[in-house]
């Protein structure tokens, strides 16, 4: 809401600032999530189902997600 307010008030760089802020906050987590999902999807590409260890390393609720 702050970025939208700033933009409406004439701050033409508000959108870029907002994008930078999002990247700083969530960039590493998003990159990790994408990496884990790609690895999980590669199991299906080879024609097999993912093993339990693959699933656990792809889901945020499991410690294996954070170890890899």
PQR file of N, CA, C, O and H, with PARSE charges and radii, in Angstrom:
ATOM      1  N   UNK A   1       0.830  -1.183   0.000 -0.4000 1.5000
ATOM      2  CA  UNK A   1       0.000   0.000   0.000 -0.0000 2.0000
ATOM      3  C   UNK A   1       0.882   1.257   0.000  0.5500 1.7000
ATOM      4  O   UNK A   1       0.538   2.266  -0.616 -0.5500 1.4000
ATOM      5  N   UNK A   2       2.007   1.182   0.690 -0.4000 1.5000
ATOM      6  CA  UNK A   2       2.897   2.345   0.758 -0.0000 2.0000
ATOM      7  C   UNK A   2       3.472   2.678  -0.613  0.5500 1.7000
ATOM      8  O   UNK A   2       3.574   3.849  -0.980 -0.5500 1.4000
ATOM      9  H   UNK A   2       2.286   0.362   1.190  0.4000 1.0000
ATOM     10  N   UNK A   3       3.844   1.654  -1.368 -0.4000 1.5000
ATOM     11  CA  UNK A   3       4.398   1.891  -2.703 -0.0000 2.0000
ATOM     12  C   UNK A   3       3.343   2.498  -3.617  0.5500 1.7000
ATOM     13  O   UNK A   3       3.644   3.406  -4.391 -0.5500 1.4000
ATOM     14  H   UNK A   3       3.761   0.703  -1.070  0.4000 1.0000
ATOM     15  N   UNK A   4       2.116   2.010  -3.535 -0.4000 1.5000
ATOM     16  CA  UNK A   4       1.030   2.550  -4.355 -0.0000 2.0000
ATOM     17  C   UNK A   4       0.764   4.008  -3.990  0.5500 1.7000
ATOM     18  O   UNK A   4       0.569   4.850  -4.866 -0.5500 1.4000
ATOM     19  H   UNK A   4       1.871   1.272  -2.905  0.4000 1.0000
ATOM     20  N   UNK A   5       0.758   4.292  -2.712 -0.4000 1.5000
ATOM     21  CA  UNK A   5       0.537   5.666  -2.246 -0.0000 2.0000
ATOM     22  C   UNK A   5       1.648   6.579  -2.761  0.5500 1.7000
ATOM     23  O   UNK A   5       1.384   7.676  -3.253 -0.5500 1.4000
ATOM     24  H   UNK A   5       0.916   3.608  -2.000  0.4000 1.0000
ATOM     25  N   UNK A   6       2.890   6.116  -2.644 -0.4000 1.5000
ATOM     26  CA  UNK A   6       4.025   6.912  -3.124 -0.0000 2.0000
ATOM     27  C   UNK A   6       3.929   7.161  -4.623  0.5500 1.7000
ATOM     28  O   UNK A   6       4.189   8.267  -5.096 -0.5500 1.4000
ATOM     29  H   UNK A   6       3.105   5.225  -2.245  0.4000 1.0000
ATOM     30  N   UNK A   7       3.553   6.129  -5.362 -0.4000 1.5000
ATOM     31  CA  UNK A   7       3.431   6.265  -6.811 -0.0000 2.0000
ATOM     32  C   UNK A   7       2.336   7.268  -7.163  0.5500 1.7000
ATOM     33  O   UNK A   7       2.517   8.117  -8.037 -0.5500 1.4000
ATOM     34  H   UNK A   7       3.341   5.230  -4.977  0.4000 1.0000
ATOM     35  N   UNK A   8       1.192   7.163  -6.473 -0.4000 1.5000
ATOM     36  CA  UNK A   8       0.093   8.095  -6.726 -0.0000 2.0000
ATOM     37  C   UNK A   8       0.469   9.532  -6.367  0.5500 1.7000
ATOM     38  O   UNK A   8      -0.072  10.485  -6.929 -0.5500 1.4000
ATOM     39  H   UNK A   8       1.045   6.474  -5.764  0.4000 1.0000
ATOM     40  N   UNK A   9       1.392   9.672  -5.434 -0.4000 1.5000
ATOM     41  CA  UNK A   9       1.845  11.006  -5.034 -0.0000 2.0000
ATOM     42  C   UNK A   9       2.963  11.533  -5.936  0.5500 1.7000
ATOM     43  O   UNK A   9       3.509  12.609  -5.691 -0.5500 1.4000
ATOM     44  H   UNK A   9       1.831   8.898  -4.978  0.4000 1.0000
ATOM     45  N   UNK A  10       3.300  10.770  -6.980 -0.4000 1.5000
ATOM     46  CA  UNK A  10       4.263  11.253  -7.961 -0.0000 2.0000
ATOM     47  C   UNK A  10       5.644  10.623  -7.920  0.5500 1.7000
ATOM     48  O   UNK A  10       6.513  11.007  -8.703 -0.5500 1.4000
ATOM     49  H   UNK A  10       2.857   9.897  -7.179  0.4000 1.0000
ATOM     50  N   UNK A  11       5.865   9.685  -7.043 -0.4000 1.5000
ATOM     51  CA  UNK A  11       7.170   9.009  -6.969 -0.0000 2.0000
ATOM     52  C   UNK A  11       7.225   7.952  -8.066  0.5500 1.7000
ATOM     53  O   UNK A  11       6.724   6.841  -7.895 -0.5500 1.4000
ATOM     54  H   UNK A  11       5.159   9.373  -6.407  0.4000 1.0000
ATOM     55  N   UNK A  12       7.838   8.306  -9.194 -0.4000 1.5000
ATOM     56  CA  UNK A  12       7.864   7.391 -10.339 -0.0000 2.0000
ATOM     57  C   UNK A  12       8.777   6.191 -10.121  0.5500 1.7000
ATOM     58  O   UNK A  12       8.713   5.226 -10.883 -0.5500 1.4000
ATOM     59  H   UNK A  12       8.245   9.209  -9.333  0.4000 1.0000
ATOM     60  N   UNK A  13       9.615   6.231  -9.107 -0.4000 1.5000
ATOM     61  CA  UNK A  13      10.491   5.097  -8.806 -0.0000 2.0000
ATOM     62  C   UNK A  13       9.933   4.181  -7.739  0.5500 1.7000
ATOM     63  O   UNK A  13      10.603   3.237  -7.321 -0.5500 1.4000
ATOM     64  H   UNK A  13       9.667   7.015  -8.488  0.4000 1.0000
ATOM     65  N   UNK A  14       8.712   4.448  -7.290 -0.4000 1.5000
ATOM     66  CA  UNK A  14       8.124   3.655  -6.207 -0.0000 2.0000
ATOM     67  C   UNK A  14       7.997   2.184  -6.583  0.5500 1.7000
ATOM     68  O   UNK A  14       8.214   1.308  -5.747 -0.5500 1.4000
ATOM     69  H   UNK A  14       8.169   5.216  -7.630  0.4000 1.0000
ATOM     70  N   UNK A  15       7.648   1.911  -7.835 -0.4000 1.5000
ATOM     71  CA  UNK A  15       7.492   0.516  -8.245 -0.0000 2.0000
ATOM     72  C   UNK A  15       8.826  -0.224  -8.222  0.5500 1.7000
ATOM     73  O   UNK A  15       8.890  -1.384  -7.817 -0.5500 1.4000
ATOM     74  H   UNK A  15       7.472   2.624  -8.514  0.4000 1.0000
ATOM     75  N   UNK A  16       9.880   0.443  -8.655 -0.4000 1.5000
ATOM     76  CA  UNK A  16      11.204  -0.185  -8.630 -0.0000 2.0000
ATOM     77  C   UNK A  16      11.689  -0.395  -7.200  0.5500 1.7000
ATOM     78  O   UNK A  16      12.285  -1.424  -6.881 -0.5500 1.4000
ATOM     79  H   UNK A  16       9.828   1.386  -8.984  0.4000 1.0000
ATOM     80  N   UNK A  17      11.431   0.576  -6.354 -0.4000 1.5000
ATOM     81  CA  UNK A  17      11.799   0.433  -4.943 -0.0000 2.0000
ATOM     82  C   UNK A  17      11.060  -0.734  -4.308  0.5500 1.7000
ATOM     83  O   UNK A  17      11.627  -1.492  -3.521 -0.5500 1.4000
ATOM     84  H   UNK A  17      10.947   1.412  -6.612  0.4000 1.0000
ATOM     85  N   UNK A  18       9.785  -0.869  -4.661 -0.4000 1.5000
ATOM     86  CA  UNK A  18       8.971  -1.958  -4.128 -0.0000 2.0000
ATOM     87  C   UNK A  18       9.508  -3.303  -4.606  0.5500 1.7000
ATOM     88  O   UNK A  18       9.601  -4.252  -3.827 -0.5500 1.4000
ATOM     89  H   UNK A  18       9.324  -0.253  -5.301  0.4000 1.0000
ATOM     90  N   UNK A  19       9.857  -3.383  -5.879 -0.4000 1.5000
ATOM     91  CA  UNK A  19      10.403  -4.630  -6.432 -0.0000 2.0000
ATOM     92  C   UNK A  19      11.711  -4.998  -5.741  0.5500 1.7000
ATOM     93  O   UNK A  19      11.947  -6.167  -5.434 -0.5500 1.4000
ATOM     94  H   UNK A  19       9.781  -2.613  -6.512  0.4000 1.0000
ATOM     95  N   UNK A  20      12.558  -4.008  -5.496 -0.4000 1.5000
ATOM     96  CA  UNK A  20      13.822  -4.260  -4.789 -0.0000 2.0000
ATOM     97  C   UNK A  20      13.565  -4.760  -3.371  0.5500 1.7000
ATOM     98  O   UNK A  20      14.227  -5.680  -2.890 -0.5500 1.4000
ATOM     99  H   UNK A  20      12.367  -3.059  -5.745  0.4000 1.0000
ATOM    100  N   UNK A  21      12.595  -4.138  -2.718 -0.4000 1.5000
ATOM    101  CA  UNK A  21      12.263  -4.533  -1.351 -0.0000 2.0000
ATOM    102  C   UNK A  21      11.759  -5.979  -1.302  0.5500 1.7000
ATOM    103  O   UNK A  21      12.144  -6.753  -0.425 -0.5500 1.4000
ATOM    104  H   UNK A  21      12.057  -3.391  -3.109  0.4000 1.0000
ATOM    105  N   UNK A  22      10.894  -6.329  -2.255 -0.4000 1.5000
ATOM    106  CA  UNK A  22      10.399  -7.706  -2.321 -0.0000 2.0000
ATOM    107  C   UNK A  22      11.532  -8.691  -2.551  0.5500 1.7000
ATOM    108  O   UNK A  22      11.580  -9.757  -1.937 -0.5500 1.4000
ATOM    109  H   UNK A  22      10.581  -5.700  -2.967  0.4000 1.0000
ATOM    110  N   UNK A  23      12.440  -8.324  -3.440 -0.4000 1.5000
ATOM    111  CA  UNK A  23      13.577  -9.206  -3.725 -0.0000 2.0000
ATOM    112  C   UNK A  23      14.452  -9.387  -2.489  0.5500 1.7000
ATOM    113  O   UNK A  23      14.899 -10.497  -2.197 -0.5500 1.4000
ATOM    114  H   UNK A  23      12.402  -7.459  -3.939  0.4000 1.0000
ATOM    115  N   UNK A  24      14.694  -8.303  -1.769 -0.4000 1.5000
ATOM    116  CA  UNK A  24      15.495  -8.388  -0.544 -0.0000 2.0000
ATOM    117  C   UNK A  24      14.829  -9.284   0.495  0.5500 1.7000
ATOM    118  O   UNK A  24      15.498 -10.057   1.181 -0.5500 1.4000
ATOM    119  H   UNK A  24      14.331  -7.402  -2.007  0.4000 1.0000
ATOM    120  N   UNK A  25      13.519  -9.174   0.605 -0.4000 1.5000
ATOM    121  CA  UNK A  25      12.790  -9.948   1.612 -0.0000 2.0000
ATOM    122  C   UNK A  25      12.598 -11.410   1.222  0.5500 1.7000
ATOM    123  O   UNK A  25      12.778 -12.309   2.044 -0.5500 1.4000
ATOM    124  H   UNK A  25      12.976  -8.546   0.048  0.4000 1.0000
ATOM    125  N   UNK A  26      12.231 -11.638  -0.033 -0.4000 1.5000
ATOM    126  CA  UNK A  26      11.812 -12.975  -0.442 -0.0000 2.0000
ATOM    127  C   UNK A  26      12.655 -13.622  -1.527  0.5500 1.7000
ATOM    128  O   UNK A  26      12.389 -14.762  -1.909 -0.5500 1.4000
ATOM    129  H   UNK A  26      12.085 -10.908  -0.700  0.4000 1.0000
ATOM    130  N   UNK A  27      13.661 -12.925  -2.031 -0.4000 1.5000
ATOM    131  CA  UNK A  27      14.452 -13.444  -3.147 -0.0000 2.0000
ATOM    132  C   UNK A  27      15.101 -14.784  -2.871  0.5500 1.7000
ATOM    133  O   UNK A  27      14.978 -15.709  -3.674 -0.5500 1.4000
ATOM    134  H   UNK A  27      13.877 -12.000  -1.720  0.4000 1.0000
ATOM    135  N   UNK A  28      15.786 -14.903  -1.751 -0.4000 1.5000
ATOM    136  CA  UNK A  28      16.478 -16.159  -1.424 -0.0000 2.0000
ATOM    137  C   UNK A  28      15.485 -17.296  -1.210  0.5500 1.7000
ATOM    138  O   UNK A  28      15.704 -18.414  -1.677 -0.5500 1.4000
ATOM    139  H   UNK A  28      15.885 -14.151  -1.098  0.4000 1.0000
ATOM    140  N   UNK A  29      14.400 -17.012  -0.508 -0.4000 1.5000
ATOM    141  CA  UNK A  29      13.392 -18.048  -0.252 -0.0000 2.0000
ATOM    142  C   UNK A  29      12.719 -18.491  -1.548  0.5500 1.7000
ATOM    143  O   UNK A  29      12.472 -19.680  -1.750 -0.5500 1.4000
ATOM    144  H   UNK A  29      14.222 -16.104  -0.129  0.4000 1.0000
ATOM    145  N   UNK A  30      12.424 -17.534  -2.421 -0.4000 1.5000
ATOM    146  CA  UNK A  30      11.798 -17.874  -3.698 -0.0000 2.0000
ATOM    147  C   UNK A  30      12.737 -18.695  -4.568  0.5500 1.7000
ATOM    148  O   UNK A  30      12.317 -19.666  -5.197 -0.5500 1.4000
ATOM    149  H   UNK A  30      12.624 -16.569  -2.256  0.4000 1.0000
ATOM    150  N   UNK A  31      13.992 -18.313  -4.606 -0.4000 1.5000
ATOM    151  CA  UNK A  31      14.974 -19.062  -5.397 -0.0000 2.0000
ATOM    152  C   UNK A  31      15.120 -20.481  -4.869  0.5500 1.7000
ATOM    153  O   UNK A  31      15.209 -21.430  -5.649 -0.5500 1.4000
ATOM    154  H   UNK A  31      14.334 -17.524  -4.095  0.4000 1.0000
ATOM    155  N   UNK A  32      15.145 -20.630  -3.552 -0.4000 1.5000
ATOM    156  CA  UNK A  32      15.236 -21.954  -2.937 -0.0000 2.0000
ATOM    157  C   UNK A  32      14.008 -22.792  -3.305  0.5500 1.7000
ATOM    158  O   UNK A  32      14.134 -23.964  -3.658 -0.5500 1.4000
ATOM    159  H   UNK A  32      15.072 -19.860  -2.918  0.4000 1.0000
ATOM    160  N   UNK A  33      12.840 -22.193  -3.221 -0.4000 1.5000
ATOM    161  CA  UNK A  33      11.605 -22.914  -3.535 -0.0000 2.0000
ATOM    162  C   UNK A  33      11.586 -23.369  -4.994  0.5500 1.7000
ATOM    163  O   UNK A  33      11.221 -24.508  -5.286 -0.5500 1.4000
ATOM    164  H   UNK A  33      12.737 -21.241  -2.934  0.4000 1.0000
ATOM    165  N   UNK A  34      11.973 -22.494  -5.894 -0.4000 1.5000
ATOM    166  CA  UNK A  34      12.000 -22.847  -7.319 -0.0000 2.0000
ATOM    167  C   UNK A  34      12.992 -23.976  -7.564  0.5500 1.7000
ATOM    168  O   UNK A  34      12.699 -24.910  -8.310 -0.5500 1.4000
ATOM    169  H   UNK A  34      12.270 -21.569  -5.657  0.4000 1.0000
ATOM    170  N   UNK A  35      14.143 -23.894  -6.949 -0.4000 1.5000
ATOM    171  CA  UNK A  35      15.157 -24.941  -7.099 -0.0000 2.0000
ATOM    172  C   UNK A  35      14.638 -26.287  -6.613  0.5500 1.7000
ATOM    173  O   UNK A  35      14.831 -27.307  -7.275 -0.5500 1.4000
ATOM    174  H   UNK A  35      14.380 -23.135  -6.343  0.4000 1.0000
ATOM    175  N   UNK A  36      13.981 -26.291  -5.461 -0.4000 1.5000
ATOM    176  CA  UNK A  36      13.448 -27.542  -4.904 -0.0000 2.0000
ATOM    177  C   UNK A  36      12.349 -28.121  -5.791  0.5500 1.7000
ATOM    178  O   UNK A  36      12.280 -29.334  -5.992 -0.5500 1.4000
ATOM    179  H   UNK A  36      13.824 -25.462  -4.924  0.4000 1.0000
ATOM    180  N   UNK A  37      11.489 -27.247  -6.322 -0.4000 1.5000
ATOM    181  CA  UNK A  37      10.399 -27.724  -7.183 -0.0000 2.0000
ATOM    182  C   UNK A  37      10.938 -28.280  -8.493  0.5500 1.7000
ATOM    183  O   UNK A  37      10.440 -29.286  -8.998 -0.5500 1.4000
ATOM    184  H   UNK A  37      11.545 -26.262  -6.159  0.4000 1.0000
ATOM    185  N   UNK A  38      11.945 -27.632  -9.038 -0.4000 1.5000
ATOM    186  CA  UNK A  38      12.536 -28.141 -10.285 -0.0000 2.0000
ATOM    187  C   UNK A  38      13.143 -29.519 -10.074  0.5500 1.7000
ATOM    188  O   UNK A  38      12.996 -30.412 -10.908 -0.5500 1.4000
ATOM    189  H   UNK A  38      12.349 -26.814  -8.629  0.4000 1.0000
ATOM    190  N   UNK A  39      13.820 -29.676  -8.955 -0.4000 1.5000
ATOM    191  CA  UNK A  39      14.415 -30.976  -8.646 -0.0000 2.0000
ATOM    192  C   UNK A  39      13.323 -32.037  -8.502  0.5500 1.7000
ATOM    193  O   UNK A  39      13.466 -33.157  -8.992 -0.5500 1.4000
ATOM    194  H   UNK A  39      13.938 -28.950  -8.277  0.4000 1.0000
ATOM    195  N   UNK A  40      12.242 -31.677  -7.834 -0.4000 1.5000
ATOM    196  CA  UNK A  40      11.130 -32.607  -7.651 -0.0000 2.0000
ATOM    197  C   UNK A  40      10.486 -32.956  -8.995  0.5500 1.7000
ATOM    198  O   UNK A  40      10.190 -34.122  -9.258 -0.5500 1.4000
ATOM    199  H   UNK A  40      12.126 -30.766  -7.437  0.4000 1.0000
ATOM    200  N   UNK A  41      10.271 -31.962  -9.832 -0.4000 1.5000
ATOM    201  CA  UNK A  41       9.658 -32.212 -11.134 -0.0000 2.0000
ATOM    202  C   UNK A  41      10.539 -33.055 -12.045  0.5500 1.7000
ATOM    203  O   UNK A  41      10.033 -33.745 -12.931 -0.5500 1.4000
ATOM    204  H   UNK A  41      10.511 -31.015  -9.618  0.4000 1.0000
ATOM    205  N   UNK A  42      11.845 -33.008 -11.838 -0.4000 1.5000
ATOM    206  CA  UNK A  42      12.742 -33.821 -12.665 -0.0000 2.0000
ATOM    207  C   UNK A  42      12.498 -35.309 -12.440  0.5500 1.7000
ATOM    208  O   UNK A  42      12.765 -36.119 -13.328 -0.5500 1.4000
ATOM    209  H   UNK A  42      12.256 -32.448 -11.119  0.4000 1.0000
ATOM    210  N   UNK A  43      11.997 -35.676 -11.272 -0.4000 1.5000
ATOM    211  CA  UNK A  43      11.649 -37.083 -11.016 -0.0000 2.0000
ATOM    212  C   UNK A  43      10.563 -37.538 -11.981  0.5500 1.7000
ATOM    213  O   UNK A  43      10.621 -38.646 -12.516 -0.5500 1.4000
ATOM    214  H   UNK A  43      11.779 -35.018 -10.551  0.4000 1.0000
ATOM    215  N   UNK A  44       9.577 -36.680 -12.201 -0.4000 1.5000
ATOM    216  CA  UNK A  44       8.475 -37.031 -13.086 -0.0000 2.0000
ATOM    217  C   UNK A  44       8.925 -37.066 -14.541  0.5500 1.7000
ATOM    218  O   UNK A  44       8.424 -37.876 -15.321 -0.5500 1.4000
ATOM    219  H   UNK A  44       9.530 -35.781 -11.767  0.4000 1.0000
ATOM    220  N   UNK A  45       9.855 -36.206 -14.912 -0.4000 1.5000
ATOM    221  CA  UNK A  45      10.341 -36.186 -16.292 -0.0000 2.0000
ATOM    222  C   UNK A  45      11.004 -37.502 -16.671  0.5500 1.7000
ATOM    223  O   UNK A  45      10.963 -37.922 -17.828 -0.5500 1.4000
ATOM    224  H   UNK A  45      10.262 -35.549 -14.278  0.4000 1.0000
ATOM    225  N   UNK A  46      11.616 -38.147 -15.683 -0.4000 1.5000
ATOM    226  CA  UNK A  46      12.271 -39.424 -15.960 -0.0000 2.0000
ATOM    227  C   UNK A  46      11.278 -40.585 -15.947  0.5500 1.7000
ATOM    228  O   UNK A  46      11.664 -41.738 -16.140 -0.5500 1.4000
ATOM    229  H   UNK A  46      11.650 -37.806 -14.743  0.4000 1.0000
ATOM    230  N   UNK A  47       9.997 -40.279 -15.719 -0.4000 1.5000
ATOM    231  CA  UNK A  47       8.971 -41.312 -15.756 -0.0000 2.0000
ATOM    232  C   UNK A  47       8.714 -42.000 -14.436  0.5500 1.7000
ATOM    233  O   UNK A  47       7.955 -42.968 -14.383 -0.5500 1.4000
ATOM    234  H   UNK A  47       9.684 -39.342 -15.562  0.4000 1.0000
ATOM    235  N   UNK A  48       9.325 -41.526 -13.376 -0.4000 1.5000
ATOM    236  CA  UNK A  48       9.107 -42.157 -12.077 -0.0000 2.0000
ATOM    237  C   UNK A  48       8.469 -41.172 -11.108  0.5500 1.7000
ATOM    238  O   UNK A  48       8.428 -39.965 -11.346 -0.5500 1.4000
ATOM    239  H   UNK A  48       9.941 -40.740 -13.419  0.4000 1.0000
ATOM    240  N   UNK A  49       7.979 -41.719 -10.025 -0.4000 1.5000
ATOM    241  CA  UNK A  49       7.419 -40.886  -8.962 -0.0000 2.0000
ATOM    242  C   UNK A  49       8.547 -40.511  -8.000  0.5500 1.7000
ATOM    243  O   UNK A  49       9.507 -41.268  -7.853 -0.5500 1.4000
ATOM    244  H   UNK A  49       8.012 -42.700  -9.831  0.4000 1.0000
ATOM    245  N   UNK A  50       8.445 -39.370  -7.354 -0.4000 1.5000
ATOM    246  CA  UNK A  50       9.489 -38.982  -6.407 -0.0000 2.0000
ATOM    247  C   UNK A  50       9.496 -39.886  -5.183  0.5500 1.7000
ATOM    248  O   UNK A  50       8.448 -40.341  -4.725 -0.5500 1.4000
ATOM    249  H   UNK A  50       7.665 -38.755  -7.474  0.4000 1.0000
ATOM    250  N   UNK A  51      10.668 -40.135  -4.671 -0.4000 1.5000
ATOM    251  CA  UNK A  51      10.813 -40.920  -3.447 -0.0000 2.0000
ATOM    252  C   UNK A  51      10.474 -40.031  -2.253  0.5500 1.7000
ATOM    253  O   UNK A  51      10.397 -38.809  -2.376 -0.5500 1.4000
ATOM    254  H   UNK A  51      11.520 -39.765  -5.043  0.4000 1.0000
ATOM    255  N   UNK A  52      10.275 -40.651  -1.117 -0.4000 1.5000
ATOM    256  CA  UNK A  52       9.964 -39.907   0.103 -0.0000 2.0000
ATOM    257  C   UNK A  52      11.018 -38.845   0.379  0.5500 1.7000
ATOM    258  O   UNK A  52      10.679 -37.722   0.753 -0.5500 1.4000
ATOM    259  H   UNK A  52      10.337 -41.644  -1.016  0.4000 1.0000
ATOM    260  N   UNK A  53      12.282 -39.181   0.203 -0.4000 1.5000
ATOM    261  CA  UNK A  53      13.354 -38.207   0.460 -0.0000 2.0000
ATOM    262  C   UNK A  53      13.246 -37.009  -0.476  0.5500 1.7000
ATOM    263  O   UNK A  53      13.553 -35.883  -0.085 -0.5500 1.4000
ATOM    264  H   UNK A  53      12.557 -40.093  -0.101  0.4000 1.0000
ATOM    265  N   UNK A  54      12.808 -37.253  -1.721 -0.4000 1.5000
ATOM    266  CA  UNK A  54      12.632 -36.158  -2.678 -0.0000 2.0000
ATOM    267  C   UNK A  54      11.500 -35.231  -2.239  0.5500 1.7000
ATOM    268  O   UNK A  54      11.617 -34.008  -2.307 -0.5500 1.4000
ATOM    269  H   UNK A  54      12.559 -38.168  -2.038  0.4000 1.0000
ATOM    270  N   UNK A  55      10.417 -35.833  -1.794 -0.4000 1.5000
ATOM    271  CA  UNK A  55       9.277 -35.038  -1.334 -0.0000 2.0000
ATOM    272  C   UNK A  55       9.631 -34.228  -0.098  0.5500 1.7000
ATOM    273  O   UNK A  55       9.277 -33.054   0.010 -0.5500 1.4000
ATOM    274  H   UNK A  55      10.322 -36.827  -1.739  0.4000 1.0000
ATOM    275  N   UNK A  56      10.330 -34.861   0.826 -0.4000 1.5000
ATOM    276  CA  UNK A  56      10.698 -34.170   2.066 -0.0000 2.0000
ATOM    277  C   UNK A  56      11.662 -33.011   1.802  0.5500 1.7000
ATOM    278  O   UNK A  56      11.620 -31.998   2.501 -0.5500 1.4000
ATOM    279  H   UNK A  56      10.617 -35.815   0.738  0.4000 1.0000
ATOM    280  N   UNK A  57      12.521 -33.155   0.806 -0.4000 1.5000
ATOM    281  CA  UNK A  57      13.456 -32.063   0.508 -0.0000 2.0000
ATOM    282  C   UNK A  57      12.780 -30.936  -0.277  0.5500 1.7000
ATOM    283  O   UNK A  57      13.364 -29.867  -0.453 -0.5500 1.4000
ATOM    284  H   UNK A  57      12.555 -33.978   0.239  0.4000 1.0000
ATOM    285  N   UNK A  58      11.558 -31.170  -0.749 -0.4000 1.5000
ATOM    286  CA  UNK A  58      10.844 -30.162  -1.530 -0.0000 2.0000
ATOM    287  C   UNK A  58       9.747 -29.450  -0.742  0.5500 1.7000
ATOM    288  O   UNK A  58       9.148 -28.495  -1.238 -0.5500 1.4000
ATOM    289  H   UNK A  58      11.083 -32.038  -0.607  0.4000 1.0000
ATOM    290  N   UNK A  59       9.482 -29.904   0.470 -0.4000 1.5000
ATOM    291  CA  UNK A  59       8.409 -29.294   1.266 -0.0000 2.0000
ATOM    292  C   UNK A  59       8.993 -28.544   2.449  0.5500 1.7000
ATOM    293  O   UNK A  59       9.797 -29.089   3.205 -0.5500 1.4000
ATOM    294  H   UNK A  59       9.968 -30.680   0.873  0.4000 1.0000
ATOM    295  N   UNK A  60       8.593 -27.313   2.604 -0.4000 1.5000
ATOM    296  CA  UNK A  60       9.136 -26.405   3.613 -0.0000 2.0000
ATOM    297  C   UNK A  60       8.966 -26.914   5.046  0.5500 1.7000
ATOM    298  O   UNK A  60       9.723 -26.512   5.930 -0.5500 1.4000
ATOM    299  H   UNK A  60       7.940 -26.870   1.990  0.4000 1.0000
ATOM    300  N   UNK A  61       8.006 -27.774   5.286 -0.4000 1.5000
ATOM    301  CA  UNK A  61       7.723 -28.255   6.646 -0.0000 2.0000
ATOM    302  C   UNK A  61       8.761 -29.247   7.162  0.5500 1.7000
ATOM    303  O   UNK A  61       8.807 -29.525   8.360 -0.5500 1.4000
ATOM    304  H   UNK A  61       7.392 -28.100   4.568  0.4000 1.0000
ATOM    305  N   UNK A  62       9.586 -29.779   6.278 -0.4000 1.5000
ATOM    306  CA  UNK A  62      10.547 -30.803   6.684 -0.0000 2.0000
ATOM    307  C   UNK A  62      11.956 -30.229   6.827  0.5500 1.7000
ATOM    308  O   UNK A  62      12.339 -29.335   6.073 -0.5500 1.4000
ATOM    309  H   UNK A  62       9.548 -29.554   5.304  0.4000 1.0000
ATOM    310  N   UNK A  63      12.723 -30.733   7.783 -0.4000 1.5000
ATOM    311  CA  UNK A  63      14.100 -30.249   7.975 -0.0000 2.0000
ATOM    312  C   UNK A  63      14.973 -30.447   6.732  0.5500 1.7000
ATOM    313  O   UNK A  63      15.897 -29.670   6.492 -0.5500 1.4000
ATOM    314  H   UNK A  63      12.411 -31.459   8.396  0.4000 1.0000
ATOM    315  N   UNK A  64      14.684 -31.480   5.949 -0.4000 1.5000
ATOM    316  CA  UNK A  64      15.480 -31.755   4.749 -0.0000 2.0000
ATOM    317  C   UNK A  64      15.424 -30.591   3.748  0.5500 1.7000
ATOM    318  O   UNK A  64      16.374 -30.364   2.998 -0.5500 1.4000
ATOM    319  H   UNK A  64      13.934 -32.112   6.144  0.4000 1.0000
ATOM    320  N   UNK A  65      14.330 -29.875   3.744 -0.4000 1.5000
ATOM    321  CA  UNK A  65      14.179 -28.723   2.849 -0.0000 2.0000
ATOM    322  C   UNK A  65      15.266 -27.690   3.126  0.5500 1.7000
ATOM    323  O   UNK A  65      15.810 -27.085   2.203 -0.5500 1.4000
ATOM    324  H   UNK A  65      13.558 -30.060   4.353  0.4000 1.0000
ATOM    325  N   UNK A  66      15.570 -27.500   4.384 -0.4000 1.5000
ATOM    326  CA  UNK A  66      16.519 -26.467   4.795 -0.0000 2.0000
ATOM    327  C   UNK A  66      17.968 -26.944   4.759  0.5500 1.7000
ATOM    328  O   UNK A  66      18.885 -26.122   4.781 -0.5500 1.4000
ATOM    329  H   UNK A  66      15.127 -27.991   5.134  0.4000 1.0000
ATOM    330  N   UNK A  67      18.186 -28.240   4.705 -0.4000 1.5000
ATOM    331  CA  UNK A  67      19.548 -28.782   4.707 -0.0000 2.0000
ATOM    332  C   UNK A  67      20.195 -28.724   3.332  0.5500 1.7000
ATOM    333  O   UNK A  67      21.401 -28.504   3.215 -0.5500 1.4000
ATOM    334  H   UNK A  67      17.441 -28.907   4.688  0.4000 1.0000
ATOM    335  N   UNK A  68      19.403 -28.920   2.307 -0.4000 1.5000
ATOM    336  CA  UNK A  68      19.956 -29.010   0.945 -0.0000 2.0000
ATOM    337  C   UNK A  68      20.424 -27.667   0.431  0.5500 1.7000
ATOM    338  O   UNK A  68      20.914 -27.574  -0.695 -0.5500 1.4000
ATOM    339  H   UNK A  68      18.423 -29.099   2.402  0.4000 1.0000
TER
END
